[in-house]
Each structure stands twice: as C-alpha cells, then as structure tokens.
mmCIF file of N, CA and C in Angstrom:
data_model
loop_
_atom_site.group_PDB
_atom_site.id
_atom_site.type_symbol
_atom_site.label_atom_id
_atom_site.label_comp_id
_atom_site.label_asym_id
_atom_site.label_seq_id
_atom_site.Cartn_x
_atom_site.Cartn_y
_atom_site.Cartn_z
ATOM 1 N N MET A 86 8.261 46.890 39.943
ATOM 2 C CA MET A 86 6.927 46.358 40.155
ATOM 3 C C MET A 86 7.032 44.874 40.480
ATOM 4 N N VAL A 87 6.383 44.494 41.552
ATOM 5 C CA VAL A 87 6.396 43.107 41.985
ATOM 6 C C VAL A 87 5.119 42.431 41.498
ATOM 7 N N VAL A 88 5.304 41.340 40.790
ATOM 8 C CA VAL A 88 4.159 40.590 40.283
ATOM 9 C C VAL A 88 3.948 39.389 41.187
ATOM 10 N N THR A 89 2.770 39.298 41.753
ATOM 11 C CA THR A 89 2.464 38.188 42.645
ATOM 12 C C THR A 89 1.474 37.245 41.977
ATOM 13 N N THR A 90 1.411 36.062 42.532
ATOM 14 C CA THR A 90 0.442 35.090 42.023
ATOM 15 C C THR A 90 -0.971 35.644 42.150
ATOM 16 N N ARG A 91 -1.219 36.347 43.244
ATOM 17 C CA ARG A 91 -2.551 36.930 43.467
ATOM 18 C C ARG A 91 -2.894 37.953 42.384
ATOM 19 N N SER A 92 -1.941 38.826 42.046
ATOM 20 C CA SER A 92 -2.221 39.844 41.026
ATOM 21 C C SER A 92 -2.430 39.208 39.654
ATOM 22 N N ILE A 93 -1.694 38.162 39.362
ATOM 23 C CA ILE A 93 -1.873 37.451 38.093
ATOM 24 C C ILE A 93 -3.272 36.846 38.029
ATOM 25 N N MET A 94 -3.692 36.204 39.111
ATOM 26 C CA MET A 94 -5.018 35.592 39.149
ATOM 27 C C MET A 94 -6.119 36.644 39.063
ATOM 28 N N GLU A 95 -5.939 37.779 39.734
ATOM 29 C CA GLU A 95 -6.935 38.850 39.671
ATOM 30 C C GLU A 95 -7.067 39.376 38.242
ATOM 31 N N ASN A 96 -5.943 39.517 37.548
ATOM 32 C CA ASN A 96 -5.981 39.967 36.152
ATOM 33 C C ASN A 96 -6.702 38.954 35.268
ATOM 34 N N ARG A 97 -6.464 37.679 35.507
ATOM 35 C CA ARG A 97 -7.129 36.641 34.715
ATOM 36 C C ARG A 97 -8.634 36.642 34.962
ATOM 37 N N VAL A 98 -9.025 36.823 36.220
ATOM 38 C CA VAL A 98 -10.451 36.866 36.551
ATOM 39 C C VAL A 98 -11.103 38.071 35.889
ATOM 40 N N ASP A 99 -10.450 39.237 35.959
ATOM 41 C CA ASP A 99 -10.983 40.441 35.311
ATOM 42 C C ASP A 99 -11.143 40.223 33.811
ATOM 43 N N SER A 100 -10.139 39.622 33.195
ATOM 44 C CA SER A 100 -10.185 39.363 31.757
ATOM 45 C C SER A 100 -11.325 38.405 31.419
ATOM 46 N N LEU A 101 -11.474 37.362 32.214
ATOM 47 C CA LEU A 101 -12.542 36.388 31.987
ATOM 48 C C LEU A 101 -13.912 37.044 32.144
ATOM 49 N N GLU A 102 -14.067 37.892 33.162
ATOM 50 C CA GLU A 102 -15.346 38.578 33.364
ATOM 51 C C GLU A 102 -15.678 39.475 32.177
ATOM 52 N N GLN A 103 -14.681 40.150 31.639
ATOM 53 C CA GLN A 103 -14.903 41.009 30.475
ATOM 54 C C GLN A 103 -15.320 40.177 29.266
ATOM 55 N N ARG A 104 -14.644 39.049 29.051
ATOM 56 C CA ARG A 104 -14.979 38.178 27.923
ATOM 57 C C ARG A 104 -16.386 37.616 28.067
ATOM 58 N N MET A 105 -16.748 37.206 29.286
ATOM 59 C CA MET A 105 -18.076 36.644 29.513
ATOM 60 C C MET A 105 -19.161 37.692 29.292
ATOM 61 N N SER A 106 -18.913 38.916 29.717
ATOM 62 C CA SER A 106 -19.876 39.996 29.507
ATOM 63 C C SER A 106 -20.089 40.228 28.014
ATOM 64 N N HIS A 107 -18.993 40.241 27.265
ATOM 65 C CA HIS A 107 -19.074 40.426 25.816
ATOM 66 C C HIS A 107 -19.810 39.252 25.173
ATOM 67 N N MET A 108 -19.536 38.044 25.662
ATOM 68 C CA MET A 108 -20.187 36.857 25.110
ATOM 69 C C MET A 108 -21.691 36.892 25.356
ATOM 70 N N GLU A 109 -22.123 37.371 26.534
ATOM 71 C CA GLU A 109 -23.553 37.446 26.825
ATOM 72 C C GLU A 109 -24.257 38.339 25.816
ATOM 73 N N THR A 110 -23.651 39.475 25.509
ATOM 74 C CA THR A 110 -24.221 40.385 24.518
ATOM 75 C C THR A 110 -24.267 39.713 23.156
ATOM 76 N N THR A 111 -23.204 39.019 22.812
ATOM 77 C CA THR A 111 -23.116 38.344 21.522
ATOM 78 C C THR A 111 -24.147 37.229 21.428
ATOM 79 N N VAL A 112 -24.320 36.487 22.508
ATOM 80 C CA VAL A 112 -25.292 35.396 22.519
ATOM 81 C C VAL A 112 -26.681 35.935 22.217
ATOM 82 N N GLU A 113 -27.032 37.066 22.794
ATOM 83 C CA GLU A 113 -28.339 37.662 22.524
ATOM 84 C C GLU A 113 -28.480 38.018 21.047
ATOM 85 N N GLN A 114 -27.390 38.432 20.424
ATOM 86 C CA GLN A 114 -27.434 38.842 19.027
ATOM 87 C C GLN A 114 -27.561 37.655 18.079
ATOM 88 N N ILE A 115 -27.092 36.478 18.486
ATOM 89 C CA ILE A 115 -27.089 35.329 17.584
ATOM 90 C C ILE A 115 -28.089 34.258 17.999
ATOM 91 N N LEU A 116 -29.050 34.611 18.821
ATOM 92 C CA LEU A 116 -30.032 33.666 19.327
ATOM 93 C C LEU A 116 -30.753 32.943 18.187
ATOM 94 N N PHE A 117 -30.823 31.622 18.291
ATOM 95 C CA PHE A 117 -31.468 30.804 17.265
ATOM 96 C C PHE A 117 -32.475 29.884 17.932
ATOM 97 N N LYS A 118 -33.716 29.946 17.487
ATOM 98 C CA LYS A 118 -34.773 29.148 18.100
ATOM 99 C C LYS A 118 -35.261 28.020 17.198
ATOM 100 N N GLY A 119 -34.539 27.749 16.135
ATOM 101 C CA GLY A 119 -34.919 26.644 15.269
ATOM 102 C C GLY A 119 -35.697 27.060 14.037
ATOM 103 N N GLU A 120 -35.872 28.345 13.842
ATOM 104 C CA GLU A 120 -36.589 28.849 12.675
ATOM 105 C C GLU A 120 -35.666 29.748 11.870
ATOM 106 N N ASP A 121 -35.920 29.887 10.589
ATOM 107 C CA ASP A 121 -35.135 30.743 9.698
ATOM 108 C C ASP A 121 -33.638 30.425 9.783
ATOM 109 N N ALA A 122 -33.316 29.177 9.520
ATOM 110 C CA ALA A 122 -31.921 28.739 9.616
ATOM 111 C C ALA A 122 -31.010 29.499 8.660
ATOM 112 N N TYR A 123 -31.486 29.797 7.465
ATOM 113 C CA TYR A 123 -30.643 30.506 6.495
ATOM 114 C C TYR A 123 -30.336 31.929 6.955
ATOM 115 N N GLY A 124 -31.331 32.611 7.488
ATOM 116 C CA GLY A 124 -31.104 33.958 8.018
ATOM 117 C C GLY A 124 -30.132 33.935 9.180
ATOM 118 N N TRP A 125 -30.275 32.909 10.033
ATOM 119 C CA TRP A 125 -29.370 32.769 11.167
ATOM 120 C C TRP A 125 -27.945 32.519 10.685
ATOM 121 N N LEU A 126 -27.793 31.680 9.661
ATOM 122 C CA LEU A 126 -26.456 31.404 9.127
ATOM 123 C C LEU A 126 -25.806 32.657 8.555
ATOM 124 N N VAL A 127 -26.594 33.504 7.911
ATOM 125 C CA VAL A 127 -26.051 34.764 7.390
ATOM 126 C C VAL A 127 -25.491 35.594 8.540
ATOM 127 N N ARG A 128 -26.246 35.664 9.651
ATOM 128 C CA ARG A 128 -25.756 36.432 10.802
ATOM 129 C C ARG A 128 -24.509 35.788 11.394
ATOM 130 N N ILE A 129 -24.495 34.469 11.483
ATOM 131 C CA ILE A 129 -23.348 33.765 12.059
ATOM 132 C C ILE A 129 -22.104 33.953 11.200
ATOM 133 N N GLU A 130 -22.255 33.951 9.881
ATOM 134 C CA GLU A 130 -21.103 34.142 9.002
ATOM 135 C C GLU A 130 -20.460 35.505 9.224
ATOM 136 N N ARG A 131 -21.227 36.451 9.700
ATOM 137 C CA ARG A 131 -20.684 37.785 9.977
ATOM 138 C C ARG A 131 -20.267 37.946 11.435
ATOM 139 N N TYR A 132 -20.444 36.883 12.188
ATOM 140 C CA TYR A 132 -20.142 36.875 13.614
ATOM 141 C C TYR A 132 -18.634 36.741 13.811
ATOM 142 N N ARG A 133 -18.036 37.821 14.272
ATOM 143 C CA ARG A 133 -16.587 37.794 14.511
ATOM 144 C C ARG A 133 -16.319 38.414 15.869
ATOM 145 N N LEU A 134 -15.527 37.722 16.641
ATOM 146 C CA LEU A 134 -15.101 38.253 17.935
ATOM 147 C C LEU A 134 -13.579 38.305 17.921
ATOM 148 N N ASN A 135 -13.048 39.460 17.717
ATOM 149 C CA ASN A 135 -11.594 39.600 17.691
ATOM 150 C C ASN A 135 -11.026 39.360 19.077
ATOM 151 N N GLY A 136 -9.984 38.567 19.126
ATOM 152 C CA GLY A 136 -9.305 38.310 20.386
ATOM 153 C C GLY A 136 -9.988 37.262 21.251
ATOM 154 N N VAL A 137 -11.004 36.600 20.736
ATOM 155 C CA VAL A 137 -11.691 35.571 21.507
ATOM 156 C C VAL A 137 -11.330 34.212 20.920
ATOM 157 N N HIS A 138 -11.004 33.287 21.782
ATOM 158 C CA HIS A 138 -10.594 31.958 21.344
ATOM 159 C C HIS A 138 -11.739 31.235 20.634
ATOM 160 N N THR A 139 -11.392 30.364 19.725
ATOM 161 C CA THR A 139 -12.378 29.616 18.955
ATOM 162 C C THR A 139 -13.330 28.854 19.865
ATOM 163 N N GLN A 140 -12.816 28.210 20.902
ATOM 164 C CA GLN A 140 -13.681 27.445 21.804
ATOM 165 C C GLN A 140 -14.698 28.349 22.488
ATOM 166 N N ASP A 141 -14.299 29.576 22.827
ATOM 167 C CA ASP A 141 -15.241 30.524 23.428
ATOM 168 C C ASP A 141 -16.344 30.887 22.438
ATOM 169 N N LYS A 142 -15.993 31.001 21.162
ATOM 170 C CA LYS A 142 -17.000 31.287 20.139
ATOM 171 C C LYS A 142 -17.987 30.127 20.031
ATOM 172 N N VAL A 143 -17.467 28.906 20.031
ATOM 173 C CA VAL A 143 -18.324 27.723 19.954
ATOM 174 C C VAL A 143 -19.249 27.674 21.165
ATOM 175 N N ASP A 144 -18.695 27.931 22.346
ATOM 176 C CA ASP A 144 -19.509 27.935 23.559
ATOM 177 C C ASP A 144 -20.613 28.984 23.479
ATOM 178 N N ALA A 145 -20.301 30.156 22.933
ATOM 179 C CA ALA A 145 -21.298 31.227 22.804
ATOM 180 C C ALA A 145 -22.424 30.802 21.873
ATOM 181 N N VAL A 146 -22.087 30.140 20.782
ATOM 182 C CA VAL A 146 -23.114 29.686 19.837
ATOM 183 C C VAL A 146 -23.992 28.619 20.483
ATOM 184 N N ILE A 147 -23.380 27.695 21.211
ATOM 185 C CA ILE A 147 -24.159 26.654 21.883
ATOM 186 C C ILE A 147 -25.105 27.283 22.903
ATOM 187 N N LEU A 148 -24.612 28.273 23.650
ATOM 188 C CA LEU A 148 -25.459 28.957 24.628
ATOM 189 C C LEU A 148 -26.620 29.683 23.967
ATOM 190 N N ALA A 149 -26.453 30.083 22.729
ATOM 191 C CA ALA A 149 -27.494 30.837 22.024
ATOM 192 C C ALA A 149 -28.598 29.941 21.478
ATOM 193 N N MET A 150 -28.377 28.645 21.451
ATOM 194 C CA MET A 150 -29.382 27.740 20.892
ATOM 195 C C MET A 150 -30.512 27.523 21.884
ATOM 196 N N GLU A 151 -31.719 27.466 21.357
ATOM 197 C CA GLU A 151 -32.901 27.201 22.171
ATOM 198 C C GLU A 151 -33.840 26.277 21.417
ATOM 199 N N ASP A 152 -34.757 25.729 22.148
ATOM 200 C CA ASP A 152 -35.863 24.961 21.596
ATOM 201 C C ASP A 152 -35.399 23.892 20.601
ATOM 202 N N LYS A 153 -35.926 23.919 19.387
ATOM 203 C CA LYS A 153 -35.636 22.890 18.387
ATOM 204 C C LYS A 153 -34.151 22.819 18.045
ATOM 205 N N ALA A 154 -33.507 23.964 17.982
ATOM 206 C CA ALA A 154 -32.087 23.978 17.624
ATOM 207 C C ALA A 154 -31.253 23.265 18.680
ATOM 208 N N LEU A 155 -31.532 23.517 19.946
ATOM 209 C CA LEU A 155 -30.786 22.867 21.019
ATOM 210 C C LEU A 155 -31.076 21.372 21.045
ATOM 211 N N ASN A 156 -32.327 21.003 20.842
ATOM 212 C CA ASN A 156 -32.676 19.579 20.794
ATOM 213 C C ASN A 156 -31.946 18.878 19.659
ATOM 214 N N TRP A 157 -31.873 19.525 18.495
ATOM 215 C CA TRP A 157 -31.164 18.946 17.358
ATOM 216 C C TRP A 157 -29.683 18.786 17.667
ATOM 217 N N PHE A 158 -29.081 19.802 18.283
ATOM 218 C CA PHE A 158 -27.647 19.778 18.550
ATOM 219 C C PHE A 158 -27.281 18.659 19.518
ATOM 220 N N GLN A 159 -28.123 18.420 20.494
ATOM 221 C CA GLN A 159 -27.827 17.398 21.505
ATOM 222 C C GLN A 159 -27.864 16.032 20.875
#
C-alpha cells in the first residue's frame, strides 16, 4: 500500500469533519444562556468526549455560550 500526502490529508479532513459533527451535537446538549448556572455545571461535569483533545472540548463549550454567558466570558 502506497501512502501519499494526498491520502494522509484526506484522512485528516475526514477525521476533522467527524469530530466537528460530534462537537455540533455536543454543543447543542451543553447550551448555556446565562441562566441556571448550577444545573449547567452539573451537565458539564458529566460532559465527556472520549478521544477528543482538551482544546476541542474548550472550543465546544465556548461555542455553546450565548447571551449573558458569552458576554461574561468575553
């Protein structure tokens, strides 16, 4: 089997697309609008993504913030 730069890049793109799709679903599950912070924290403490890098998890949480929560974070 010959491994080319193109095939390596295609595999990386496929992997990234799969991770992003999973993250979109996860973001919907952990959406926080600035209310019920304790309930949100309970859900976040149970938030585990096996095989996903820590930075990707942080990015997913940031993407899930809206309204007051996003304003506070900024």
